[in-house]
Coordinates of C-alpha atoms in Angstrom, one line a residue:
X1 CA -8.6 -160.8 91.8
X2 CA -6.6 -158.8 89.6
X3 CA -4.2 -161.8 89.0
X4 CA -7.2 -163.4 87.3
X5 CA -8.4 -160.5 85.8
X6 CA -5.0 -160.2 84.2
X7 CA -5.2 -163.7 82.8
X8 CA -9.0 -163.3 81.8
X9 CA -7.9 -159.9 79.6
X10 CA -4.5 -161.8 78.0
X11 CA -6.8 -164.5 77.2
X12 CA -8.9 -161.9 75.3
X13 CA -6.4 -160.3 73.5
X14 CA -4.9 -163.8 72.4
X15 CA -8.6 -164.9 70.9
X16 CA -8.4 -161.6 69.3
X17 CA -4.9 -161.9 67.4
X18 CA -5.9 -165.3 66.5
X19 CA -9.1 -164.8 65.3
X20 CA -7.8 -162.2 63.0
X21 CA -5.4 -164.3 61.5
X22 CA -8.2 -166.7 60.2
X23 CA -10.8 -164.7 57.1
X24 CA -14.0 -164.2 57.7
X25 CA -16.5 -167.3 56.5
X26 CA -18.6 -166.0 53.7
X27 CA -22.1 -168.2 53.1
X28 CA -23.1 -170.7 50.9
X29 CA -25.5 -172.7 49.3
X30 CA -25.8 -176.5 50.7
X31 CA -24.1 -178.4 48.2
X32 CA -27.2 -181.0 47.6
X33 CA -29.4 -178.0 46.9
X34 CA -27.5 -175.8 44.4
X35 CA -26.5 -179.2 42.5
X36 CA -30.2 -179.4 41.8
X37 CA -30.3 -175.2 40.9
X38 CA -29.1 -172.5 38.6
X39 CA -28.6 -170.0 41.6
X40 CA -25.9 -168.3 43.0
X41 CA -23.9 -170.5 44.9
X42 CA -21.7 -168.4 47.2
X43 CA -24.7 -165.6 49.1
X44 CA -21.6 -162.7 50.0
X45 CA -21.1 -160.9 53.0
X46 CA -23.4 -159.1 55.3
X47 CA -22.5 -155.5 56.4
X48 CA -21.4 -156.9 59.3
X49 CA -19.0 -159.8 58.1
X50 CA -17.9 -156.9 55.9
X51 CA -16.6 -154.6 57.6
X52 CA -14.9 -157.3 60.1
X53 CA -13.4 -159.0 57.5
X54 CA -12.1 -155.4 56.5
X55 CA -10.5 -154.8 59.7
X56 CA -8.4 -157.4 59.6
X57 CA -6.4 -155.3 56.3
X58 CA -3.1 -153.8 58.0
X59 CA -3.1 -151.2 55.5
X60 CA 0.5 -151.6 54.3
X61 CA 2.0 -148.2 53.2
X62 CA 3.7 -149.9 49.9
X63 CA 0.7 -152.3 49.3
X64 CA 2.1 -155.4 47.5
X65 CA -1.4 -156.2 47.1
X66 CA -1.9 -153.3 44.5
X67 CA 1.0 -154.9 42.3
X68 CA -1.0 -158.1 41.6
X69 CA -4.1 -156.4 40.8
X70 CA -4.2 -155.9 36.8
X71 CA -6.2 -152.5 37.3
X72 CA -4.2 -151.8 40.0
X73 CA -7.0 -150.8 42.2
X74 CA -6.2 -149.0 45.6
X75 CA -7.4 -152.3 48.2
X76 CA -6.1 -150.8 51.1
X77 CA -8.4 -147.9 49.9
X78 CA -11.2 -149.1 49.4
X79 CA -11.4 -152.2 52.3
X80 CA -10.8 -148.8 54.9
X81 CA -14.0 -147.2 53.8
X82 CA -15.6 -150.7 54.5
X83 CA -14.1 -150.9 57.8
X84 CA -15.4 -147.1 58.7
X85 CA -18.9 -148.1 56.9
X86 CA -18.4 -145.7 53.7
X87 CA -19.7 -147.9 51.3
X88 CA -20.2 -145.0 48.8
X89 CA -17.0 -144.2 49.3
X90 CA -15.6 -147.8 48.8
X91 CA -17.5 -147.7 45.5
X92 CA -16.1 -144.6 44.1
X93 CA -12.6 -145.6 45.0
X94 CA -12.9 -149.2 42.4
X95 CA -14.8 -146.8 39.5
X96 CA -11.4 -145.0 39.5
X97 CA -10.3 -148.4 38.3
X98 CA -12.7 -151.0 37.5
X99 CA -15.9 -150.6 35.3
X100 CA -16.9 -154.0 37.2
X101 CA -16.3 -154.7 40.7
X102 CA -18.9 -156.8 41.5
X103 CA -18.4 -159.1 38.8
X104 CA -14.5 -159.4 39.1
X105 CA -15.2 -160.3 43.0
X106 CA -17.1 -163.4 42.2
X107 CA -14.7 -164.4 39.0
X108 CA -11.4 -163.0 39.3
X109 CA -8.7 -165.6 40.8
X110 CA -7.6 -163.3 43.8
X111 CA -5.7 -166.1 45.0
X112 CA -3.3 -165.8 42.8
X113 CA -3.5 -162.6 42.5
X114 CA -3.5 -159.3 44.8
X115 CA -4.4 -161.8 48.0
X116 CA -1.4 -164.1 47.1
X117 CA 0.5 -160.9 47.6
X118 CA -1.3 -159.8 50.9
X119 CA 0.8 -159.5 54.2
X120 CA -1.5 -160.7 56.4
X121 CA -1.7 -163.8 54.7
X122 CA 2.4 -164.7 55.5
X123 CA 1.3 -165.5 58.8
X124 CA -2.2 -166.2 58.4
X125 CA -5.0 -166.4 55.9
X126 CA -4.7 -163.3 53.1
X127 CA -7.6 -161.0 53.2
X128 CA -10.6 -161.8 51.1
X129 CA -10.1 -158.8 49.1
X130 CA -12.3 -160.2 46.5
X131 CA -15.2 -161.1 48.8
X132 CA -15.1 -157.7 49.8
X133 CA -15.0 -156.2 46.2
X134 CA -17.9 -157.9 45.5
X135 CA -19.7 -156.6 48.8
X136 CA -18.7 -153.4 47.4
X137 CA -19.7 -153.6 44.0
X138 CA -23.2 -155.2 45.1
X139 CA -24.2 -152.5 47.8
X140 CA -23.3 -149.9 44.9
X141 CA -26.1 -151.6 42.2
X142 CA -28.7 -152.5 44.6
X143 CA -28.1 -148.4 45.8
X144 CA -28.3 -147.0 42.6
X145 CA -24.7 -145.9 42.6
X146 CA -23.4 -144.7 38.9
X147 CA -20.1 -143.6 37.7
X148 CA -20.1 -139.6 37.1
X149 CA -20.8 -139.4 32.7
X150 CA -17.8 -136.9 31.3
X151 CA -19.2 -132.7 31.2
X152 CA -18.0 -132.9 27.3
X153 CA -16.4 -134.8 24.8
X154 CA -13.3 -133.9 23.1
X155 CA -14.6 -134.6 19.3
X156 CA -12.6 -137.6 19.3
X157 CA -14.5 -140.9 17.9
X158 CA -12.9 -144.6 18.9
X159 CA -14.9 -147.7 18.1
X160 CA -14.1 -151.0 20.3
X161 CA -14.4 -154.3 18.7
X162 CA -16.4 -156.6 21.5
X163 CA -18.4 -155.8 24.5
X164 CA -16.4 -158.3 27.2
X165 CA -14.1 -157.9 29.6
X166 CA -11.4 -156.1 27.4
X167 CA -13.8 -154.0 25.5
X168 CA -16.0 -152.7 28.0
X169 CA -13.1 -151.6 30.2
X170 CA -11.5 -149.8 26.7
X171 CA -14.5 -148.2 26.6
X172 CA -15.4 -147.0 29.7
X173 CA -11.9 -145.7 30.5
X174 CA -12.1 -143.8 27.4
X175 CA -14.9 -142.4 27.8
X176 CA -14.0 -141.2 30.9
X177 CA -11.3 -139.1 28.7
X178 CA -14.3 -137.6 26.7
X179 CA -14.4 -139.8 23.5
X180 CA -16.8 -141.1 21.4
X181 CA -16.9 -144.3 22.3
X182 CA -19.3 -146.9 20.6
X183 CA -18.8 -150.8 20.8
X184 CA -19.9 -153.3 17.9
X185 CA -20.8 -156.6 19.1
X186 CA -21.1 -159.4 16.9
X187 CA -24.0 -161.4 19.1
X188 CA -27.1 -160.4 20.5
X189 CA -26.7 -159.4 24.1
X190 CA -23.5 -157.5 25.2
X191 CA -20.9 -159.0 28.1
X192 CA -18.9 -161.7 25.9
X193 CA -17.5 -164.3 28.0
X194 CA -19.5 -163.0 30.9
X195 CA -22.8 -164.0 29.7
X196 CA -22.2 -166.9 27.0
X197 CA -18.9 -168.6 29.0
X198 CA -19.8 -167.9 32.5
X199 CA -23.2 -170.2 34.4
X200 CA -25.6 -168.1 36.1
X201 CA -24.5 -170.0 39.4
X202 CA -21.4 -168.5 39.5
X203 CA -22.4 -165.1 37.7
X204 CA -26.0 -163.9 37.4
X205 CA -26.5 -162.0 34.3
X206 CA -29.7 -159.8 34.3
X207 CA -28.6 -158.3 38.3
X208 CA -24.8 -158.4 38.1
X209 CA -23.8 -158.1 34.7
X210 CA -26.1 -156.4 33.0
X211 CA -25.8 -153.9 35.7
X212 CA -22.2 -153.2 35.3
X213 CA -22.4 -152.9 31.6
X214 CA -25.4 -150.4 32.3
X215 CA -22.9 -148.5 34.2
X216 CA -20.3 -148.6 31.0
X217 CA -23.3 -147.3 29.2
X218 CA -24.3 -144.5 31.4
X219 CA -20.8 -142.5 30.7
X220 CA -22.3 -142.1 27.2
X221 CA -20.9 -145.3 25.7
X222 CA -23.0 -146.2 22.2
X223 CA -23.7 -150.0 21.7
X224 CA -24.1 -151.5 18.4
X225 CA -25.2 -155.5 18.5
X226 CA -25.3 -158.1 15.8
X227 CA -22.3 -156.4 14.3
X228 CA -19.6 -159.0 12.5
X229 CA -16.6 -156.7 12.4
X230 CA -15.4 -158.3 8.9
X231 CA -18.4 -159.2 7.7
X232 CA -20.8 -156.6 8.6
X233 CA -18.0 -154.2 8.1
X234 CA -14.4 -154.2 7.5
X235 CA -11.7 -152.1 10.5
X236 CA -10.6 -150.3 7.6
X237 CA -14.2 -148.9 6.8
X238 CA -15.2 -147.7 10.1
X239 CA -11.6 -145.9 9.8
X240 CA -12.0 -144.3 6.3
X241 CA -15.6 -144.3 5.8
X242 CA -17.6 -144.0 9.5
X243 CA -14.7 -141.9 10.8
X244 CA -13.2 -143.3 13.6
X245 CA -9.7 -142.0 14.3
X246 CA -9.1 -145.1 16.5
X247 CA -10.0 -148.7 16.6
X248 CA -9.6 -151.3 20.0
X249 CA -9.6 -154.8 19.2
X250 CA -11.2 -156.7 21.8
X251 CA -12.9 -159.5 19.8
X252 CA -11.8 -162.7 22.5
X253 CA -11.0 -165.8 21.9
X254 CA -14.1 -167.8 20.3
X255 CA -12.8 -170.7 18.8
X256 CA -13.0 -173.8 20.2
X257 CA -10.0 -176.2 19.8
X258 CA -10.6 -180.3 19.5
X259 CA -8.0 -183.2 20.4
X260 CA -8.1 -184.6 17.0
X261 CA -8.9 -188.1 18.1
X262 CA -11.2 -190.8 16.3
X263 CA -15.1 -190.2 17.1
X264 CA -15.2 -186.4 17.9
X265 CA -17.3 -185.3 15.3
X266 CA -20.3 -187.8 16.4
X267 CA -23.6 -186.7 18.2
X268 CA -23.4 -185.7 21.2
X269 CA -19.9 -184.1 21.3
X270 CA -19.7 -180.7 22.4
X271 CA -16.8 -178.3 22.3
X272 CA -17.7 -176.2 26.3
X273 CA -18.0 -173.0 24.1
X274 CA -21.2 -174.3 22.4
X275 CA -22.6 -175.9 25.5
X276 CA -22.2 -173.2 28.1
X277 CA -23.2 -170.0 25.4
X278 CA -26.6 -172.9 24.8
X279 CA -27.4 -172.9 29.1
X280 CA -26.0 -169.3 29.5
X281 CA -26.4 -166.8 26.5
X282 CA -29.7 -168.8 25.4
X283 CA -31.1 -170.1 28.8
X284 CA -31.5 -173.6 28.0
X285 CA -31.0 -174.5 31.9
X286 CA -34.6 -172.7 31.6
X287 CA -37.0 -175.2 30.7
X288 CA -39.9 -171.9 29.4
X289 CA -37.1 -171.1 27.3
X290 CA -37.1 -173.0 23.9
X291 CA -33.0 -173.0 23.4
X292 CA -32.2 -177.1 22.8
X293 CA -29.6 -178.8 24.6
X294 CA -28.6 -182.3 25.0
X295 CA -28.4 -182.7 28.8
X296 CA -27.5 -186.3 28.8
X297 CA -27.2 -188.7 31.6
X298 CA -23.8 -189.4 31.8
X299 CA -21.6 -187.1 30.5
X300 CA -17.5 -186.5 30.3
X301 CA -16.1 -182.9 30.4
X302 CA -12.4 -183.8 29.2
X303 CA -10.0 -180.8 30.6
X304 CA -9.7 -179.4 33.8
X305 CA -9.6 -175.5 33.2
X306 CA -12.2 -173.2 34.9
X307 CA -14.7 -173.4 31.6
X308 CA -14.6 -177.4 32.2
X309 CA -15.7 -177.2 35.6
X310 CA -18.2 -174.8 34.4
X311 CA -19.4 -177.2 32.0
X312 CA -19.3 -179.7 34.2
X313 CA -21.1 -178.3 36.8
X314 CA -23.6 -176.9 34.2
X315 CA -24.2 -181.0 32.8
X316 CA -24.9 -182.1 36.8
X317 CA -27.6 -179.7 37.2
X318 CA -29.1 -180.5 34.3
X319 CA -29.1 -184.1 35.6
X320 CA -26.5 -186.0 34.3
X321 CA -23.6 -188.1 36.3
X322 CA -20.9 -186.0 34.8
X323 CA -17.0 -187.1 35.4
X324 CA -14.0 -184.7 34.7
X325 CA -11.4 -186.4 32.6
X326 CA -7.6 -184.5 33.0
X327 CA -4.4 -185.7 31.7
X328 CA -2.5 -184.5 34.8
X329 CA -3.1 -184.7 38.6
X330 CA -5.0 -182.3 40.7
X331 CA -1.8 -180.7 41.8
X332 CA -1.7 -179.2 38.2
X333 CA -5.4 -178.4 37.7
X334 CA -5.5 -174.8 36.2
X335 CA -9.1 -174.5 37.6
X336 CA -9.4 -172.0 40.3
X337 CA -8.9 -174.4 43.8
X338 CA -12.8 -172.8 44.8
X339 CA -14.0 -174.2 42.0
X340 CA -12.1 -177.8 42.0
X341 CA -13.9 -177.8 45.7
X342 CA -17.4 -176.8 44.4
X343 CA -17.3 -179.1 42.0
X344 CA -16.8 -181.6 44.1
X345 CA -18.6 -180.8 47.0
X346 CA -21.5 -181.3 44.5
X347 CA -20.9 -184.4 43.5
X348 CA -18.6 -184.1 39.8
X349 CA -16.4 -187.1 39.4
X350 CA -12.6 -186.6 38.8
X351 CA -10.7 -189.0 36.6
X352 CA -7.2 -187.9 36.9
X353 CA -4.2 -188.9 35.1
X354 CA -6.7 -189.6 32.7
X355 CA -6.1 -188.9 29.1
X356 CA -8.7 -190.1 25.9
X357 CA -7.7 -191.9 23.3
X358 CA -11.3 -192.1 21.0
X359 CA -14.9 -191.7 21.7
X360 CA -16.8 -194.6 20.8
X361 CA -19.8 -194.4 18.6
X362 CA -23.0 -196.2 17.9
X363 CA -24.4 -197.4 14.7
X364 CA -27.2 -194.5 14.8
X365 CA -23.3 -192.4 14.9
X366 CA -24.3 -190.7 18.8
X367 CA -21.7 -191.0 21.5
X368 CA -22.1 -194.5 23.9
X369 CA -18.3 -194.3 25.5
X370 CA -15.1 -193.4 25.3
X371 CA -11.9 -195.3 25.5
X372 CA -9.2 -193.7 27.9
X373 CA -5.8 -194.8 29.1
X374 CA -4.3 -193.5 32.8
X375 CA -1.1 -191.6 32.6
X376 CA 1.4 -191.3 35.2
X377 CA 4.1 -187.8 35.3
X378 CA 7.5 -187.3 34.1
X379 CA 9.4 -184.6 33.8
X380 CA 8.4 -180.7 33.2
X381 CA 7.4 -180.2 29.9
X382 CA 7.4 -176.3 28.5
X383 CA 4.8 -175.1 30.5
X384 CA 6.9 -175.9 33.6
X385 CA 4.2 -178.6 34.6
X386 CA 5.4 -182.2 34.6
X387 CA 4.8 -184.0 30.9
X388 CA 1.9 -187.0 31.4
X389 CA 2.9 -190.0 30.0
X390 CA 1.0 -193.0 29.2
X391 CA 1.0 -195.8 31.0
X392 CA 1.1 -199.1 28.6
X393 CA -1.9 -201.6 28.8
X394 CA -3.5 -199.1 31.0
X395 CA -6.7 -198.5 28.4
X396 CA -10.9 -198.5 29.8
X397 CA -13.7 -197.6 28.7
X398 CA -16.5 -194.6 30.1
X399 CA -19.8 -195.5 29.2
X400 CA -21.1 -192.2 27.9
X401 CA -23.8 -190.5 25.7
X402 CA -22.4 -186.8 25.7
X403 CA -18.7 -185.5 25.6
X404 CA -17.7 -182.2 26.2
X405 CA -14.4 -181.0 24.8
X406 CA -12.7 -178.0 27.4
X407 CA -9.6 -177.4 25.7
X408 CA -9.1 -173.9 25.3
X409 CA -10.3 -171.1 22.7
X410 CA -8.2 -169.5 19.8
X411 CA -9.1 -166.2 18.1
X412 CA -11.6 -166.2 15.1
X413 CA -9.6 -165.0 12.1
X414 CA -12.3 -163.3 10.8
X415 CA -11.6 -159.9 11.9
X416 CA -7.3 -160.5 10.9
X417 CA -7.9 -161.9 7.6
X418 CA -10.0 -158.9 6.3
X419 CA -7.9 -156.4 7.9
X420 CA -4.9 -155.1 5.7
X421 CA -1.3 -154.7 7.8
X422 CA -2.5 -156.4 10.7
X423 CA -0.2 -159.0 12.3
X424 CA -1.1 -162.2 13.7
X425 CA 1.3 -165.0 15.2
X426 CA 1.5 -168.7 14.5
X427 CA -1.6 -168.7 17.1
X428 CA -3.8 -166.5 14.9
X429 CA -3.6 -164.1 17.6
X430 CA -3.3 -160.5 16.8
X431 CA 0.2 -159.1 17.7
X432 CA 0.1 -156.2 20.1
X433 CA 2.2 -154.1 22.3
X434 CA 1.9 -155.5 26.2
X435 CA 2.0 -151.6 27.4
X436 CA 0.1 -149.7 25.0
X437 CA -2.1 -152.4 23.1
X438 CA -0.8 -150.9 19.5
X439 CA -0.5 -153.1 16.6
X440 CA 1.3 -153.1 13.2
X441 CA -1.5 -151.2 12.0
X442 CA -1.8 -147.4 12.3
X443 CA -4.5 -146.5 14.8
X444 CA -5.6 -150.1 15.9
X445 CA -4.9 -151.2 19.0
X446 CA -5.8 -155.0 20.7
X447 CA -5.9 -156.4 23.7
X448 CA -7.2 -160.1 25.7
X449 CA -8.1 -162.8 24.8
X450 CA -7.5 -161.7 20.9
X451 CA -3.8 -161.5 22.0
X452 CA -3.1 -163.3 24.4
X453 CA -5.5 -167.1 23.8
X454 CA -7.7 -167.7 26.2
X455 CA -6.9 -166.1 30.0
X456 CA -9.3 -164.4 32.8
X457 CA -11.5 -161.9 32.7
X458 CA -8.9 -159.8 35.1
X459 CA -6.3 -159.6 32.6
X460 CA -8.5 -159.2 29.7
X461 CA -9.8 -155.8 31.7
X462 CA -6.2 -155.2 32.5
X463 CA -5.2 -155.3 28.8
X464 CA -8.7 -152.8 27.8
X465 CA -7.1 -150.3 30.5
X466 CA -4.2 -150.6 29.1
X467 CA -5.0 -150.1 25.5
X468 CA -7.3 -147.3 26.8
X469 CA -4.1 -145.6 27.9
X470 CA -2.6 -145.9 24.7
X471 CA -5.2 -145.0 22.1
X472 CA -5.6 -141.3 24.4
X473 CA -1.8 -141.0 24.1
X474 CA -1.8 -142.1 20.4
X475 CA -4.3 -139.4 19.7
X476 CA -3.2 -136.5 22.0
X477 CA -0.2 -136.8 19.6
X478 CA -1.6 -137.3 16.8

């Protein structure tokens, strides 16, 4: 008998040690059903799944895990206060560094990130730090739980350009120092790429984000919307005339670029920046909503980024048979591998090694196809990822009636070319420093997307702490 209870035990203990080498499963809509919906498609952890999927952190002493963070937020912190069930606790340990948890959990590329660097994950699957940030960040809004406003402010004012990623981080951090903070946003509604770039499936706006930016808000924050910095009013009149001592460019990365081929500017060709801010910003996926949009029926996202899958997966649920059309294979996809496997779970269709060569147009001048030729790789271009190359007589045609162009964002010069002593590279993004956000001009400081191109919300809010940082040294010493 105790032979076999011996056996009966190891066997446990084995089940045990591999169970926790394998994450947690976290919910999901059915793939037919959320193609045909706007709602969120992963449902999060229960307290339960939580707090098991928190056990399984070995709570390293020189967390590796913290390096690939861009706030660098204390995981092993905060994922031990979900193991013990002290949520409140859990939340007040991301405030210290992250205005928005619960919207970096669902959008942040983690794998690539602190869970690439996880230990657990050498010998088995990495924790899902990111699931459980967003557990975190959820329990705290639907609990009512608000970051502590500053007792005073120092007198200081700073005015933030933007209210994304970038900017509402700035802001919040430095109004956590007791400044003066007030943003000017040039559109309606605050959150940047969060509400206009982002679909409601993968980020709800009126519960997640407009929650966390309520939070930003709460520490005393000011908002100012339908602002133009450049238009409305120039960085160097907010400086000299509205007395700011400080200015944080975080302004993004609005421009869409084109490929330059024959047939883009016809009807029904979209750059994704237009489409998704038409379904997201406007809620055109909303039929009691009057915003137009041209759904189509069969529709071509050409790029293979994170805002084409978006835009992909926007066009399906809007109806149409939608295909994603990439010059390289999937091995080189920048899109986050969750949503390559979304996308098509759901039923998007990839044409890879797949490069086009002119939309074709009908005599009323509205998209009916595009021409295309198949590549095949060669060898690593600058980026470091191998160069496509065409393949000769390889040309045929998509029958289409939309086209949606997913090739990246570039800064709007607007706010550069009225702004005197400000340096921009070949780009058109502003120069700044990578540690301090400081620019060629006195008291500005920039950071994201307006410096860098187009990137992730992570390191945009990495580069607002960042400036933060630097403007409260800039003007301790000033």
């Amino acid at each position: 008998m105790v032979a076999v209870a011996a056996v009966t035990t190891h066997k446990y203990r084995l089940e045990k040690v591999m169970d926790v080498l394998k994450r947690v499963p976290v919910s999901e809509q059915d793939p037919k059903e959320r193609a045909t919906n706007f709602k969120e498609v992963c449902l999060g952890y229960t307290l339960e799944e939580a707090k098991e999927e928190a056990s399984r952190c070995i709570k390293c002493k020189n967390a590796k895990c913290i390096t690939g963070c861009p706030v660098s937020i204390d995981i092993p912190g905060f994922i031990m206060q979900v193991e013990e069930g002290n949520l409140e606790e859990a939340a007040k340990v991301i405030s210290k560094y992250s205005a928005l948890p619960a919207v970096c959990g669902r959008v942040c590329p983690q794998e690539t990130q602190c869970e690439e660097r996880c230990i657990r994950g050498i010998k088995g699957e990495p924790v899902s730090i990111g699931k459980l940030e967003r557990f975190v960040g959820d329990w705290a809004r639907e609990h009512n739980i608000k970051p502590e406003a500053p007792k005073s402010t120092n007198g200081k004012k700073v005015a933030v350009i933007g209210a994304g990623p970038a900017g509402l981080t700035c802001a919040g951090d430095l109004a956590k120092l007791g400044y003066d903070v007030t943003i000017f946003e040039a559109l309606h509604e605050p959150g940047g790429v969060l509400v206009y770039g982002i679909p409601e499936f993968r980020l709800p706006k009126e519960t997640v984000v407009k929650s966390e930016i309520d939070n930003v808000l709460a520490l005393g924050v000011k908002l100012e919307t339908n602002v133009l910095i450049g238009k409305s009013v120039t960085i160097d009149e907010l400086m000299e005339e509205e007395g700011f001592d400080a200015v944080f460019i975080g302004s993004g990365a609005g421009l869409p670029n084109f490929m330059g081929i024959p047939g883009e500017n016809a009807n029904g060709v979209f750059s994704a920046n237009e489409y998704l801010t038409r379904s997201n910003l406007m809620k055109a996926f909303d039929s009691s909503y009057d915003t137009p949009i041209a759904a189509g029926t069969k529709v071509a996202v050409v790029g293979g980024g994170n805002v084409a899958m978006d835009a992909a997966r926007t066009a399906l649920r809007l109806g149409a048979t939608v295909y994603i059309v990439y010059r390289r294979s999937e091995a080189e996809l920048p899109a986050r591998v969750e949503e390559v496997h979304h996308a098509k779970e759901e039923g998007i269709i990839f044409k890879l090694l797949t490069n086009p060569k002119e939309i074709l147009v009908d005599d009323n001048g509205w998209v009916k196809g595009m021409t295309c030729v198949q590549m095949e790789l060669g060898e690593p271009d600058a980026s470091g990822r191998r160069r496509p190359i065409e393949k000769q007589g390889s040309e045929f045609e998509l029958e289409l009636d939309t086209v949606i162009m997913a090739l990246g964002t570039s800064p709007n010069p607007v706010i550069a070319s009225t702004t005197k002593g400000l340096e921009t590279n070949k780009h058109k993004c502003v120069i700044a420093d990578e540690e301090t956000g400081k620019t060629s001009k006195e008291g500005v400081f920039a950071g994201g997307d307006v410096v860098s191109g187009a990137a992730t919300v992570i390191l945009a809010m990495g580069a607002g702490k960042a400036a933060a940082k630097g403007i409260d040294e800039y003007l301790q010493n000033k």
